[in-house]
Amino acid sequence: MDKRFALAVAVLLVVAAVPAPVAADETRTGGTVVVEEGETVDDDLSAFGGTVIVRGTVNGNLDAFGGNVFVNGRVNGDLNAVAGNVRINGTVTGDASAVGGNVLLAQGARVGGQLETGAGNVVLNGEVGEDVRVGAESVTLGSSAVVGGDFVYDGNLDRAEGSRIDGEVRQDSDLGVNVGFDGPLVPNWVGWVYGFLVNLVLGAVVLLLLPRFSETVAERATGSPLRAGGVGLALFVGIPILAALFFVSLVGIPLGLLVILLYPLALWFGYVYGAFALGRWALGLADSDNRWAALVVGLLAVSVVGFVPILGGLVQFFVLLFGLGAFALGLWGRYQRRRERRSDSDAETTM
């Protein structure tokens, strides 16, 4: 089982490295999504990937979800990002909302409107034209930071000499951060087909190499959906925060980097397993028990429902949470069984 699991992870890493094709509706997905330097996207862009990088220009809003989101170029609209790491090195002319393990507004970077962020660690070295609302374990205002409006925060604030805040500085323990996304996270047409096929390949890999484990994960998702969903939500929110905590010390930096690397893969596992569990449940209603058909039906259903505004995104998010939680519970159960077998073996040796 260990060799098969390692092989599955290796295949996933290879597949995740393949960039996604550009969809006509400017929604992109893949292991790495890049707006290249010199490239201009003349519409809103939704991006879902292990890493999302904007080196060029987006003439609209950018909605990004991934392990890492880097804005090195220009977004002539609003930025909404959820990621393990969100780093703004360039310019966002509108408002910026970011949730992640680490959020950084680099020196020389600028957000023209408001900045709202919730993270484990937030560092502001650039300029924000209007208000800032930030909730984090650690909030750092560098000497080059400029805030054109009020600065409202919750957390441990470290403000360097030279930083400038034109409005009121206020701590609010009830601070809430609103991060909204416009449109679906899965692409239409070329991008939709690409996303479906990539997820199908990932599902085929895990079903082929880990058949028993995959069945166990699906059973956990359908048998205890509330428990699986709760665990999935805890992991979805907690892993980026855990990564940020690791970066507090030099000893923890390697672990933090490992967590950031594995986080998008865990989400991918969760999405595919969630769709597989949904397919098994649907086929079970028709007294069918074909795992390959369940994979196709589940992924197709979740992908198609993604075309429905708002509802589609919510359905996909819940599928991701159920799959992620069931995947984690499956790994934990397997670990517990190995411990029990080891304990029984030790007991027999001492007799």
Short mmCIF file of C-alpha atoms in Angstrom, two decimals:
data_model
loop_
_atom_site.label_atom_id
_atom_site.label_comp_id
_atom_site.label_asym_id
_atom_site.label_seq_id
_atom_site.Cartn_x
_atom_site.Cartn_y
_atom_site.Cartn_z
CA MET A 1 0.00 0.00 0.00
CA ASP A 2 2.80 2.47 0.85
CA LYS A 3 4.48 2.02 -2.55
CA ARG A 4 1.17 2.47 -4.34
CA PHE A 5 0.39 5.60 -2.36
CA ALA A 6 3.81 7.09 -3.15
CA LEU A 7 3.33 6.30 -6.83
CA ALA A 8 -0.09 7.95 -6.81
CA VAL A 9 1.35 11.12 -5.29
CA ALA A 10 4.16 11.15 -7.87
CA VAL A 11 1.67 10.87 -10.74
CA LEU A 12 -0.41 13.67 -9.25
CA LEU A 13 2.64 15.92 -9.06
CA VAL A 14 3.40 15.30 -12.73
CA VAL A 15 -0.18 15.97 -13.80
CA ALA A 16 -0.43 19.08 -11.64
CA ALA A 17 2.59 20.56 -13.37
CA VAL A 18 0.78 20.63 -16.73
CA PRO A 19 -0.58 24.15 -17.35
CA ALA A 20 -4.22 24.63 -18.24
CA PRO A 21 -5.37 25.83 -21.64
CA VAL A 22 -6.99 29.25 -21.91
CA ALA A 23 -10.78 29.10 -21.95
CA ALA A 24 -12.84 31.49 -24.06
CA ASP A 25 -14.65 32.87 -20.99
CA GLU A 26 -11.36 33.65 -19.24
CA THR A 27 -11.78 31.05 -16.53
CA ARG A 28 -8.73 28.85 -16.08
CA THR A 29 -7.81 25.82 -14.03
CA GLY A 30 -4.78 23.56 -13.67
CA GLY A 31 -1.76 22.76 -11.59
CA THR A 32 -0.25 26.13 -12.50
CA VAL A 33 -2.28 29.01 -13.94
CA VAL A 34 -0.22 31.89 -15.36
CA VAL A 35 -1.02 35.21 -16.98
CA GLU A 36 2.30 35.73 -18.69
CA GLU A 37 4.25 38.98 -18.79
CA GLY A 38 2.95 41.04 -21.71
CA GLU A 39 -0.36 39.12 -21.79
CA THR A 40 -3.63 41.01 -21.25
CA VAL A 41 -6.90 39.44 -20.12
CA ASP A 42 -9.70 41.81 -21.20
CA ASP A 43 -12.34 40.43 -18.83
CA ASP A 44 -12.85 39.05 -15.35
CA LEU A 45 -10.66 36.05 -14.64
CA SER A 46 -11.45 33.11 -12.36
CA ALA A 47 -8.48 30.84 -11.62
CA PHE A 48 -8.30 27.55 -9.73
CA GLY A 49 -4.94 25.82 -9.41
CA GLY A 50 -2.04 24.74 -7.29
CA THR A 51 -0.36 28.08 -8.07
CA VAL A 52 -1.90 31.16 -9.69
CA ILE A 53 0.54 33.77 -11.02
CA VAL A 54 -0.33 37.06 -12.69
CA ARG A 55 2.69 38.58 -14.40
CA GLY A 56 0.70 40.45 -17.06
CA THR A 57 -2.53 42.47 -16.88
CA VAL A 58 -6.10 41.51 -15.97
CA ASN A 59 -8.56 44.22 -17.09
CA GLY A 60 -11.27 43.04 -14.73
CA ASN A 61 -11.72 41.27 -11.43
CA LEU A 62 -9.46 38.38 -10.46
CA ASP A 63 -10.93 35.53 -8.39
CA ALA A 64 -8.17 33.10 -7.46
CA PHE A 65 -8.16 29.91 -5.41
CA GLY A 66 -5.05 27.77 -4.95
CA GLY A 67 -2.06 26.83 -2.90
CA ASN A 68 -0.31 30.07 -3.87
CA VAL A 69 -1.58 33.28 -5.48
CA PHE A 70 1.02 35.77 -6.72
CA VAL A 71 0.06 39.10 -8.31
CA ASN A 72 3.26 40.44 -9.83
CA GLY A 73 1.59 42.39 -12.62
CA ARG A 74 -1.58 44.48 -12.69
CA VAL A 75 -5.25 43.80 -11.88
CA ASN A 76 -7.49 46.62 -13.11
CA GLY A 77 -10.36 45.53 -10.91
CA ASP A 78 -10.91 43.76 -7.60
CA LEU A 79 -8.85 40.87 -6.26
CA ASN A 80 -10.47 38.01 -4.31
CA ALA A 81 -8.03 35.31 -3.26
CA VAL A 82 -8.09 32.22 -1.05
CA ALA A 83 -4.74 30.43 -0.83
CA GLY A 84 -2.02 29.13 1.42
CA ASN A 85 0.06 32.16 0.40
CA VAL A 86 -1.20 35.39 -1.16
CA ARG A 87 1.47 37.83 -2.29
CA ILE A 88 0.82 41.15 -4.03
CA ASN A 89 3.97 42.50 -5.64
CA GLY A 90 2.24 44.58 -8.32
CA THR A 91 -0.91 46.73 -8.52
CA VAL A 92 -4.58 46.11 -7.80
CA THR A 93 -6.55 49.21 -8.81
CA GLY A 94 -9.75 48.16 -7.00
CA ASP A 95 -10.38 46.44 -3.68
CA ALA A 96 -8.43 43.40 -2.51
CA SER A 97 -9.73 40.58 -0.30
CA ALA A 98 -7.46 37.74 0.72
CA VAL A 99 -7.69 34.73 3.04
CA GLY A 100 -4.70 32.46 3.54
CA GLY A 101 -1.89 31.25 5.71
CA ASN A 102 0.33 34.20 4.76
CA VAL A 103 -0.69 37.46 3.07
CA LEU A 104 1.94 39.95 1.91
CA LEU A 105 1.65 43.37 0.29
CA ALA A 106 5.24 43.93 -0.82
CA GLN A 107 7.15 47.18 -0.82
CA GLY A 108 6.27 49.12 -3.96
CA ALA A 109 2.99 47.24 -4.40
CA ARG A 110 -0.32 49.10 -4.32
CA VAL A 111 -4.01 48.41 -3.68
CA GLY A 112 -6.04 51.36 -4.90
CA GLY A 113 -9.20 50.61 -2.90
CA GLN A 114 -9.81 48.80 0.36
CA LEU A 115 -7.86 45.82 1.65
CA GLU A 116 -9.57 43.09 3.69
CA THR A 117 -7.62 40.07 4.79
CA GLY A 118 -7.76 37.22 7.26
CA ALA A 119 -4.70 35.02 7.69
CA GLY A 120 -2.24 33.50 10.07
CA ASN A 121 0.39 36.09 9.21
CA VAL A 122 -0.13 39.44 7.42
CA VAL A 123 2.70 41.77 6.36
CA LEU A 124 2.01 45.16 4.78
CA ASN A 125 4.96 46.98 3.24
CA GLY A 126 3.15 48.61 0.32
CA GLU A 127 0.39 51.19 -0.16
CA VAL A 128 -3.37 50.91 0.32
CA GLY A 129 -5.46 53.81 -0.99
CA GLU A 130 -8.43 53.37 1.35
CA ASP A 131 -9.32 51.44 4.52
CA VAL A 132 -7.59 48.28 5.74
CA ARG A 133 -9.37 45.56 7.73
CA VAL A 134 -7.11 42.73 8.84
CA GLY A 135 -7.56 39.80 11.21
CA ALA A 136 -4.54 37.61 11.87
CA GLU A 137 -2.37 36.02 14.52
CA SER A 138 0.42 38.36 13.50
CA VAL A 139 0.03 41.75 11.76
CA THR A 140 3.15 43.62 10.64
CA LEU A 141 3.23 47.18 9.27
CA GLY A 142 6.60 47.82 7.67
CA SER A 143 8.33 51.18 7.56
CA SER A 144 7.24 51.71 3.95
CA ALA A 145 3.55 50.89 4.58
CA VAL A 146 0.98 53.57 3.68
CA VAL A 147 -2.74 53.37 4.48
CA GLY A 148 -4.94 56.11 3.02
CA GLY A 149 -7.91 55.42 5.31
CA ASP A 150 -8.69 53.69 8.60
CA PHE A 151 -6.70 50.72 9.86
CA VAL A 152 -8.88 48.20 11.73
CA TYR A 153 -7.22 45.05 13.00
CA ASP A 154 -7.52 42.04 15.27
CA GLY A 155 -4.34 40.28 16.36
CA ASN A 156 -0.82 41.11 17.49
CA LEU A 157 0.23 44.33 15.75
CA ASP A 158 3.87 45.20 15.10
CA ARG A 159 4.09 48.68 13.60
CA ALA A 160 7.45 49.92 12.39
CA GLU A 161 8.54 53.53 12.66
CA GLY A 162 7.93 55.35 9.40
CA SER A 163 4.66 53.58 8.52
CA ARG A 164 1.82 56.02 7.71
CA ILE A 165 -1.90 55.70 8.46
CA ASP A 166 -4.02 58.68 7.42
CA GLY A 167 -7.17 57.56 9.22
CA GLU A 168 -8.05 55.99 12.57
CA VAL A 169 -6.19 53.02 14.04
CA ARG A 170 -8.58 50.73 15.89
CA GLN A 171 -8.53 47.19 17.27
CA ASP A 172 -11.74 45.19 16.81
CA SER A 173 -11.98 41.71 18.31
CA ASP A 174 -15.18 41.03 16.32
CA LEU A 175 -13.59 41.80 12.99
CA GLY A 176 -14.96 39.82 10.06
CA VAL A 177 -13.44 39.61 6.60
CA ASN A 178 -15.65 39.22 3.52
CA VAL A 179 -14.13 37.45 0.54
CA GLY A 180 -16.52 36.98 -2.38
CA PHE A 181 -16.13 35.31 -5.76
CA ASP A 182 -17.94 36.28 -8.94
CA GLY A 183 -18.71 33.35 -11.21
CA PRO A 184 -17.78 29.66 -11.23
CA LEU A 185 -14.41 28.22 -10.37
CA VAL A 186 -14.56 25.66 -13.16
CA PRO A 187 -14.15 26.69 -16.80
CA ASN A 188 -16.53 26.36 -19.72
CA TRP A 189 -15.76 24.85 -23.13
CA VAL A 190 -12.03 24.08 -23.57
CA GLY A 191 -11.13 24.78 -19.97
CA TRP A 192 -14.13 22.79 -18.72
CA VAL A 193 -13.15 19.77 -20.81
CA TYR A 194 -9.55 20.07 -19.65
CA GLY A 195 -10.53 20.25 -15.99
CA PHE A 196 -12.86 17.27 -16.30
CA LEU A 197 -10.25 15.13 -18.07
CA VAL A 198 -7.49 16.01 -15.59
CA ASN A 199 -9.72 15.14 -12.64
CA LEU A 200 -10.75 11.93 -14.42
CA VAL A 201 -7.07 10.98 -14.82
CA LEU A 202 -6.40 11.65 -11.14
CA GLY A 203 -9.43 9.60 -10.15
CA ALA A 204 -8.38 6.71 -12.40
CA VAL A 205 -4.90 6.74 -10.85
CA VAL A 206 -6.15 6.49 -7.27
CA LEU A 207 -8.80 3.87 -8.13
CA LEU A 208 -6.24 1.77 -9.96
CA LEU A 209 -3.45 2.01 -7.38
CA LEU A 210 -5.55 2.33 -4.20
CA PRO A 211 -8.83 0.50 -4.86
CA ARG A 212 -9.62 -0.60 -1.29
CA PHE A 213 -8.59 2.70 0.25
CA SER A 214 -10.67 4.62 -2.31
CA GLU A 215 -13.73 2.53 -1.51
CA THR A 216 -13.18 3.19 2.19
CA VAL A 217 -12.97 6.96 1.59
CA ALA A 218 -16.21 6.91 -0.42
CA GLU A 219 -17.96 4.92 2.31
CA ARG A 220 -16.86 7.42 4.94
CA ALA A 221 -18.10 10.36 2.84
CA THR A 222 -21.56 8.84 2.23
CA GLY A 223 -21.90 7.01 5.55
CA SER A 224 -21.01 9.97 7.78
CA PRO A 225 -21.40 13.10 5.62
CA LEU A 226 -21.65 15.55 8.53
CA ARG A 227 -18.50 14.21 10.14
CA ALA A 228 -16.61 14.16 6.84
CA GLY A 229 -17.77 17.68 5.98
CA GLY A 230 -16.80 19.01 9.41
CA VAL A 231 -13.33 17.49 9.23
CA GLY A 232 -12.94 18.80 5.69
CA LEU A 233 -13.89 22.34 6.72
CA ALA A 234 -11.48 22.22 9.66
CA LEU A 235 -8.65 21.12 7.38
CA PHE A 236 -9.54 23.63 4.67
CA VAL A 237 -9.28 26.50 7.14
CA GLY A 238 -6.68 25.08 9.51
CA ILE A 239 -3.95 23.89 7.15
CA PRO A 240 -3.01 27.39 5.87
CA ILE A 241 -2.96 28.65 9.46
CA LEU A 242 -0.78 25.71 10.48
CA ALA A 243 1.63 26.52 7.67
CA ALA A 244 1.84 30.12 8.88
CA LEU A 245 2.60 28.98 12.43
CA PHE A 246 5.45 26.79 11.16
CA PHE A 247 7.07 29.84 9.57
CA VAL A 248 7.32 31.57 12.95
CA SER A 249 10.55 29.68 13.73
CA LEU A 250 13.52 28.73 11.59
CA VAL A 251 13.11 25.10 12.61
CA GLY A 252 9.54 25.05 11.35
CA ILE A 253 10.21 26.62 7.93
CA PRO A 254 10.89 23.27 6.16
CA LEU A 255 7.66 21.86 7.61
CA GLY A 256 5.80 25.00 6.51
CA LEU A 257 7.10 24.62 2.96
CA LEU A 258 6.06 20.95 2.95
CA VAL A 259 2.56 21.85 4.14
CA ILE A 260 2.23 24.50 1.41
CA LEU A 261 3.35 21.98 -1.22
CA LEU A 262 0.94 19.27 -0.09
CA TYR A 263 -2.06 21.54 0.55
CA PRO A 264 -3.22 21.92 -3.09
CA LEU A 265 -2.68 18.19 -3.65
CA ALA A 266 -4.84 17.41 -0.63
CA LEU A 267 -7.57 19.67 -2.03
CA TRP A 268 -7.32 17.90 -5.36
CA PHE A 269 -7.60 14.50 -3.68
CA GLY A 270 -10.60 15.80 -1.76
CA TYR A 271 -12.41 17.09 -4.84
CA VAL A 272 -11.92 13.87 -6.81
CA TYR A 273 -12.84 11.63 -3.86
CA GLY A 274 -15.88 13.78 -3.12
CA ALA A 275 -17.09 13.41 -6.70
CA PHE A 276 -16.38 9.67 -6.61
CA ALA A 277 -18.41 9.29 -3.41
CA LEU A 278 -21.28 11.22 -4.98
CA GLY A 279 -21.17 8.92 -8.01
CA ARG A 280 -21.20 5.78 -5.84
CA TRP A 281 -24.19 7.09 -3.92
CA ALA A 282 -26.09 7.94 -7.13
CA LEU A 283 -25.38 4.55 -8.72
CA GLY A 284 -26.32 2.84 -5.48
CA LEU A 285 -29.84 4.22 -5.88
CA ALA A 286 -29.99 2.27 -9.13
CA ASP A 287 -28.51 -0.88 -7.53
CA SER A 288 -25.28 -0.49 -9.49
CA ASP A 289 -21.81 -0.87 -7.98
CA ASN A 290 -19.29 -0.06 -10.73
CA ARG A 291 -16.50 2.10 -9.33
CA TRP A 292 -15.35 3.34 -12.76
CA ALA A 293 -18.86 4.38 -13.70
CA ALA A 294 -19.21 6.05 -10.30
CA LEU A 295 -16.09 8.11 -10.94
CA VAL A 296 -17.31 9.29 -14.34
CA VAL A 297 -20.86 10.00 -13.16
CA GLY A 298 -19.68 11.87 -10.07
CA LEU A 299 -17.13 14.04 -11.85
CA LEU A 300 -19.52 14.77 -14.71
CA ALA A 301 -22.34 15.73 -12.35
CA VAL A 302 -20.18 18.03 -10.25
CA SER A 303 -18.63 19.61 -13.35
CA VAL A 304 -21.98 20.25 -15.05
CA VAL A 305 -23.59 21.73 -11.94
CA GLY A 306 -20.70 24.20 -11.89
CA PHE A 307 -22.41 26.07 -14.74
CA VAL A 308 -25.22 27.12 -12.38
CA PRO A 309 -24.39 30.57 -10.97
CA ILE A 310 -23.67 30.67 -7.22
CA LEU A 311 -25.32 27.29 -6.52
CA GLY A 312 -22.81 25.45 -8.69
CA GLY A 313 -19.85 26.89 -6.82
CA LEU A 314 -21.42 26.04 -3.46
CA VAL A 315 -22.09 22.45 -4.52
CA GLN A 316 -18.51 22.01 -5.70
CA PHE A 317 -17.20 23.51 -2.47
CA PHE A 318 -19.26 21.11 -0.36
CA VAL A 319 -18.16 18.16 -2.50
CA LEU A 320 -14.56 19.25 -1.90
CA LEU A 321 -15.11 19.47 1.87
CA PHE A 322 -16.80 16.05 2.11
CA GLY A 323 -14.09 14.43 0.01
CA LEU A 324 -11.25 16.13 1.89
CA GLY A 325 -12.68 15.12 5.26
CA ALA A 326 -13.32 11.53 4.18
CA PHE A 327 -9.81 11.32 2.71
CA ALA A 328 -8.29 12.52 5.98
CA LEU A 329 -10.43 10.11 8.02
CA GLY A 330 -9.40 7.27 5.72
CA LEU A 331 -5.73 8.06 6.25
CA TRP A 332 -6.26 8.27 10.01
CA GLY A 333 -8.11 4.95 10.09
CA ARG A 334 -5.34 3.29 8.11
CA TYR A 335 -2.76 4.69 10.53
CA GLN A 336 -4.74 3.39 13.51
CA ARG A 337 -4.99 -0.11 11.99
CA ARG A 338 -1.23 -0.20 11.41
CA ARG A 339 -0.62 0.79 15.02
CA GLU A 340 -2.95 -1.96 16.24
CA ARG A 341 -1.22 -4.58 14.09
CA ARG A 342 2.16 -3.41 15.34
CA SER A 343 0.96 -3.59 18.96
CA ASP A 344 -0.41 -7.13 18.42
CA SER A 345 2.86 -8.17 16.83
CA ASP A 346 4.89 -6.76 19.75
CA ALA A 347 2.59 -8.52 22.22
CA GLU A 348 3.09 -11.87 20.49
CA THR A 349 6.85 -11.34 20.47
CA THR A 350 6.97 -10.76 24.24
CA MET A 351 4.86 -13.85 25.06
#
